[in-house]
Short mmCIF file of N, CA and C in Angstrom, two decimals:
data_model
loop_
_atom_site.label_atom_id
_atom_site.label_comp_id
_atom_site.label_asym_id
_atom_site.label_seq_id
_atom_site.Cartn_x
_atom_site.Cartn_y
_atom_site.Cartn_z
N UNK O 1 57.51 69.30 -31.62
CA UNK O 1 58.64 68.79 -32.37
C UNK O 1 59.12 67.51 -31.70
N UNK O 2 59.12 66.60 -32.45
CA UNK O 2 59.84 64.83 -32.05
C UNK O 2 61.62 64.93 -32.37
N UNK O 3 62.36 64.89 -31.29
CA UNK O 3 63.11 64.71 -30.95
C UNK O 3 63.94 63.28 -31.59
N UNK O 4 64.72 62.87 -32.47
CA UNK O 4 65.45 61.75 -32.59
C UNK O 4 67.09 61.63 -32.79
N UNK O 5 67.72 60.74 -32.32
CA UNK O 5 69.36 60.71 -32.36
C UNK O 5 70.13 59.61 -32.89
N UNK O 6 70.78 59.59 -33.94
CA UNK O 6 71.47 58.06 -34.42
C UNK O 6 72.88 58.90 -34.50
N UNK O 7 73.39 57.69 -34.45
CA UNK O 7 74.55 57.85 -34.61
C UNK O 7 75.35 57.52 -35.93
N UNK O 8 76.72 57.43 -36.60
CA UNK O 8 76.71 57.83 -38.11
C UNK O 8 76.40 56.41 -38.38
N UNK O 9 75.92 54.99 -37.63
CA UNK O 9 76.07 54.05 -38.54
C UNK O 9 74.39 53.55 -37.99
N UNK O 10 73.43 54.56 -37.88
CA UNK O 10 72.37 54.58 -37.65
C UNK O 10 71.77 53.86 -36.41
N UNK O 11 72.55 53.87 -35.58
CA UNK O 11 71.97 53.40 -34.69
C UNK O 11 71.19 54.36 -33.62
N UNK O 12 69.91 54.33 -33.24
CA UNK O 12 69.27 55.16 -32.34
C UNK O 12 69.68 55.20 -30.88
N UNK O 13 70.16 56.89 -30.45
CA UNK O 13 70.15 56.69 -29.37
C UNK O 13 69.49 58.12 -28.23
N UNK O 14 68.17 58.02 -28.91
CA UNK O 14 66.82 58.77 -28.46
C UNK O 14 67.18 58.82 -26.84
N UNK O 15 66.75 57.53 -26.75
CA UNK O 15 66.47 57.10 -25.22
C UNK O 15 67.80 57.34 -24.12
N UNK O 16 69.04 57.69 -24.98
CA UNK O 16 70.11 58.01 -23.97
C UNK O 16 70.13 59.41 -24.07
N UNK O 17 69.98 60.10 -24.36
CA UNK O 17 70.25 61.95 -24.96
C UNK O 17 69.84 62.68 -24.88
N UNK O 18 68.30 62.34 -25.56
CA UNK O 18 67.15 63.29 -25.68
C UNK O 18 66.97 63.68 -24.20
N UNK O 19 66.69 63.55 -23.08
CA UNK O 19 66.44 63.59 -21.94
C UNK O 19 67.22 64.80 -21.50
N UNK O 20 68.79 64.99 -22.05
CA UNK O 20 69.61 66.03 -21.60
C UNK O 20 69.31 66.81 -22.98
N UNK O 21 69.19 66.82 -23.92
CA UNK O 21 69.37 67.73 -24.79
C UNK O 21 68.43 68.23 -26.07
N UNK O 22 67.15 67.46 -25.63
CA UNK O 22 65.45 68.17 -26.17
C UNK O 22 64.98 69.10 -25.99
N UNK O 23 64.99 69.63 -24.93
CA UNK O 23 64.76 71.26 -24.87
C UNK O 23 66.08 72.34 -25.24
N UNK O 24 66.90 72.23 -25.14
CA UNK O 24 67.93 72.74 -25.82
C UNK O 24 67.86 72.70 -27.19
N UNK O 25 67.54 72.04 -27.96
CA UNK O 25 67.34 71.95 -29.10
C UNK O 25 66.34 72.33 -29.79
N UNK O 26 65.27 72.05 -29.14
CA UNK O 26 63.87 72.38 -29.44
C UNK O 26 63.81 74.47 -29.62
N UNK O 27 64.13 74.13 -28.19
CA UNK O 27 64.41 75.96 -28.18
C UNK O 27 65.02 76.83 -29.01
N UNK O 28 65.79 75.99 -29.90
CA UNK O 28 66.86 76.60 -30.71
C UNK O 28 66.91 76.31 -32.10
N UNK O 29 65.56 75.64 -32.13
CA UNK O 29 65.00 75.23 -33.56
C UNK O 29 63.76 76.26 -34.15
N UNK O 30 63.22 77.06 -35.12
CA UNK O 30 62.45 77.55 -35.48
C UNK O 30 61.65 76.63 -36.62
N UNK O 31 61.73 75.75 -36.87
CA UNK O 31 61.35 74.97 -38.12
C UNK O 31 60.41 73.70 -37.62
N UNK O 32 60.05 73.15 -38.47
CA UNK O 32 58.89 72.30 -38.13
C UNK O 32 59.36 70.60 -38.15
N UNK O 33 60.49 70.55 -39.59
CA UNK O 33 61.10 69.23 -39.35
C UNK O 33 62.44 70.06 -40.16
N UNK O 34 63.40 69.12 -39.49
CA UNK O 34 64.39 69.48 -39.77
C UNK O 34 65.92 67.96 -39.25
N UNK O 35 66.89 68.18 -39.98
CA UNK O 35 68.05 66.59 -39.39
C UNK O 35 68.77 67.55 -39.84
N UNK O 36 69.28 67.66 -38.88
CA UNK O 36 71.07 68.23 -37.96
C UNK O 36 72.50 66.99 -38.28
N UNK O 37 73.41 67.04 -38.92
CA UNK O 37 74.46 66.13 -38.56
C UNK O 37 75.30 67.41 -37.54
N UNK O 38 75.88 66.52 -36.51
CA UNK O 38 76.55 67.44 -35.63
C UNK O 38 77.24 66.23 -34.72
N UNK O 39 77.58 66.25 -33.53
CA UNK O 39 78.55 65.58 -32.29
C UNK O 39 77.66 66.14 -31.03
N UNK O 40 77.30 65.45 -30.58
CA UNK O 40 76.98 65.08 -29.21
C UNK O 40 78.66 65.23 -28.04
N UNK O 41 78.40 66.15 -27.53
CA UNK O 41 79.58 66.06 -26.41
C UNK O 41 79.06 66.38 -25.04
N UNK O 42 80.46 65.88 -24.13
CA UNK O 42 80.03 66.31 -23.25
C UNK O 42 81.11 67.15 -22.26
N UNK O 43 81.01 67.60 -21.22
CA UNK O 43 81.56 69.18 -20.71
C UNK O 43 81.95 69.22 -19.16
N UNK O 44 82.75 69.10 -18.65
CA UNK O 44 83.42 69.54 -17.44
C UNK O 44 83.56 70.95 -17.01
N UNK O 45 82.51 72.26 -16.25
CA UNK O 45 83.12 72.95 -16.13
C UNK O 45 83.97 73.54 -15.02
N UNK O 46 84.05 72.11 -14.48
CA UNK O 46 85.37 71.92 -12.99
C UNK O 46 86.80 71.64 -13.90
N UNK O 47 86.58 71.15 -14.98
CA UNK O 47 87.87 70.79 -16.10
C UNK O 47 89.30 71.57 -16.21
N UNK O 48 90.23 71.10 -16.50
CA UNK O 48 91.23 71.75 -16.54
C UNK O 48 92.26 70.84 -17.75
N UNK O 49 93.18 71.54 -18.19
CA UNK O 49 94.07 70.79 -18.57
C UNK O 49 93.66 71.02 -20.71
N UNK O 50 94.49 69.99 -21.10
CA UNK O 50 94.32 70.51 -22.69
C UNK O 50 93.15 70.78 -23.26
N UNK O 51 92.07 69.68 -23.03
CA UNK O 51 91.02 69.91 -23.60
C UNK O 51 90.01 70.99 -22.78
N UNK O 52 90.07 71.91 -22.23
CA UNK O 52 89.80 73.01 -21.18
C UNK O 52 88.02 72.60 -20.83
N UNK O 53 88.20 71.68 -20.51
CA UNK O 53 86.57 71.03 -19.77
C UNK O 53 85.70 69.79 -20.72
N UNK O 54 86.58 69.78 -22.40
CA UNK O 54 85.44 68.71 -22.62
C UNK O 54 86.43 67.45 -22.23
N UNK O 55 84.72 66.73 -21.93
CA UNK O 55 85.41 65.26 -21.18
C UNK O 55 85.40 64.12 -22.31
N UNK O 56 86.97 63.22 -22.42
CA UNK O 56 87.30 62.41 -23.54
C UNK O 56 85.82 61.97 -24.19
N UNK O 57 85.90 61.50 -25.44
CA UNK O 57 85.47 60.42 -25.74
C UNK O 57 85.07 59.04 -25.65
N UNK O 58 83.99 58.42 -25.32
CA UNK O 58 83.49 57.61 -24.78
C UNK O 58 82.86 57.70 -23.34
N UNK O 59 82.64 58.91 -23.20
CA UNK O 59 82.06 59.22 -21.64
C UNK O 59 80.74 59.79 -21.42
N UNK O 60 80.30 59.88 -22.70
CA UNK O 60 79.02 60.81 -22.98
C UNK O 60 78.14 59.87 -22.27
N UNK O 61 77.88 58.47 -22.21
CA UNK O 61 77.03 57.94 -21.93
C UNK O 61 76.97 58.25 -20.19
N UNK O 62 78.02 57.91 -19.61
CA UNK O 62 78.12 58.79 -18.04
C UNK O 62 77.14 59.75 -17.80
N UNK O 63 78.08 60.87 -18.39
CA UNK O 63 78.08 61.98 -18.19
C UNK O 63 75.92 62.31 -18.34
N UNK O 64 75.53 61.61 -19.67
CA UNK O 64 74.26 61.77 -19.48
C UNK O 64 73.21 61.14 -18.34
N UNK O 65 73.65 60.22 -18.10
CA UNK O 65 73.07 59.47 -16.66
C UNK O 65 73.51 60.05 -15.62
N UNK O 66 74.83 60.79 -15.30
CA UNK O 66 74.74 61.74 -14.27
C UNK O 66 73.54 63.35 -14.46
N UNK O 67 73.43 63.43 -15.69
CA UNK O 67 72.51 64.76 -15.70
C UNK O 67 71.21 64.40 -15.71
N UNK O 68 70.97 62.96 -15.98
CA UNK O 68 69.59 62.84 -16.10
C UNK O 68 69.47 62.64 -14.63
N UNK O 69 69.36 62.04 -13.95
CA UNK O 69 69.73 61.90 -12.56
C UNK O 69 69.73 62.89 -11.60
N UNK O 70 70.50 64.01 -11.77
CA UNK O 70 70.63 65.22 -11.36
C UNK O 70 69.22 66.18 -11.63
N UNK O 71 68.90 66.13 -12.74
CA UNK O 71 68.01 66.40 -13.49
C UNK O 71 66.55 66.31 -12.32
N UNK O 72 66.36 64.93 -11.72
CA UNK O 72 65.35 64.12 -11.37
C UNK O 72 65.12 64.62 -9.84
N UNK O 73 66.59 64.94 -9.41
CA UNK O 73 66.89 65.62 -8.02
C UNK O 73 66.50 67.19 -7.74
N UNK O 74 66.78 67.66 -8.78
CA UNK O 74 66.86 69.27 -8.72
C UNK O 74 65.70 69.59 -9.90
N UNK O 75 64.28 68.91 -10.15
CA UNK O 75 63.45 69.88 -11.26
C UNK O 75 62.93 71.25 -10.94
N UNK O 76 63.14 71.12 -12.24
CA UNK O 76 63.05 72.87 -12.58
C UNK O 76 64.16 73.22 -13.13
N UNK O 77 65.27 72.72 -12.90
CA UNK O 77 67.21 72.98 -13.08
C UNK O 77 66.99 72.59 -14.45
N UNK O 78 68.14 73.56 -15.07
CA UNK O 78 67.66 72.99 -17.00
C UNK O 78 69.24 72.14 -17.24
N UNK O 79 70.13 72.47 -16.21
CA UNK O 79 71.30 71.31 -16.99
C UNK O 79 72.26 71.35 -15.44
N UNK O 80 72.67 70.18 -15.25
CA UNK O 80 73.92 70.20 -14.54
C UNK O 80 75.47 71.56 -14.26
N UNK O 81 74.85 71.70 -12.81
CA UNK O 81 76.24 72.60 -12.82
C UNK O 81 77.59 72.24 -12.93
N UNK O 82 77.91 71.47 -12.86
CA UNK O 82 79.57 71.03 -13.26
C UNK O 82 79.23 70.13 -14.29
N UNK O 83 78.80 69.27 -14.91
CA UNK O 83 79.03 68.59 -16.07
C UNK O 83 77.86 68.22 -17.05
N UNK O 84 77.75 68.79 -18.16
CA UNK O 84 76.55 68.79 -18.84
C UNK O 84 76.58 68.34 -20.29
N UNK O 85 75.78 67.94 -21.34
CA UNK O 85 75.77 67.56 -22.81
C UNK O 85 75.67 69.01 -23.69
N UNK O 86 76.29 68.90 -24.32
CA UNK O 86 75.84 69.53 -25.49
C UNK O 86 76.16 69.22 -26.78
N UNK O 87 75.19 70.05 -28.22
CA UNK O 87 75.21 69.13 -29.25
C UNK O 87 76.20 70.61 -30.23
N UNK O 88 76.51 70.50 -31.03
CA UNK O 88 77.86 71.11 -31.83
C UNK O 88 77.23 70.38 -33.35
N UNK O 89 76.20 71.54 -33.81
CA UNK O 89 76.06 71.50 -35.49
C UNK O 89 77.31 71.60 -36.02
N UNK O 90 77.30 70.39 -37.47
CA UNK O 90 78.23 70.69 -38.21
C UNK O 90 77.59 71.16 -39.54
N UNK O 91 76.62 70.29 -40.14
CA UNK O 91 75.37 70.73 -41.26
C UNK O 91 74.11 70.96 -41.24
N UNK O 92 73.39 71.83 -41.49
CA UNK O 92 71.64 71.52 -42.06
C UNK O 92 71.65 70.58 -43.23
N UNK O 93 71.10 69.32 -43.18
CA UNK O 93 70.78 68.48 -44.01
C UNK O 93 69.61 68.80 -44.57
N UNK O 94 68.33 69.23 -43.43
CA UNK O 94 66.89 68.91 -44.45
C UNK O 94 66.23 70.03 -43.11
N UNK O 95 65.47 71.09 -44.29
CA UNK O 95 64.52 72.00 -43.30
C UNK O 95 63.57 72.73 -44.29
N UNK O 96 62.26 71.95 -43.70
CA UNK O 96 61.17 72.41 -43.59
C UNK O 96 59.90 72.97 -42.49
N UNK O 97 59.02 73.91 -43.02
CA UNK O 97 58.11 74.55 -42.37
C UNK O 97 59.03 75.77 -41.28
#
């Protein structure tokens, strides 16, 4: 399964994401092709306070260069222990096979 990520005004951002959140996805896909609309976030679980660990908006890009990174240090490790991506379906758009 090929992995791809845009954002709502189509811009690709494969090369920032996929890295934290392709096997997560993959794993959790049964289908052959399939497009997800959903949110990309990302997660503090040292966090405190209103939003109880997710970290604002506009930080995802961080937050993924700290896990990819981490990632590179510790293989074999499938996600960052204190701060990690995850993706939050909102629709199935298109699924086949």
């Amino acid at each position: 399964m090929q992995i791809r990520l845009f954002t709502r005004r189509a811009n690709e951002y494969t090369h920032i994401y996929a890295p934290c959140l392709e096997d997560l996805i993959v794993a959790n896909i049964a289908a052959e092709n399939v497009i997800l609309d959903g949110e990309i976030l990302a997660y503090d679980r040292g966090g405190l306070g209103y939003n109880k660990g997710l970290i604002p908006f506009g930080n995802n890009r961080s937050v993924a260069a700290e896990e990819i990174e981490w990632r590179k240090k510790n293989p074999g490790s499938s996600e960052n222990p204190r701060r990690t991506m995850f993706y939050v379906v909102f629709d199935l758009l298109h699924v086949s096979g």
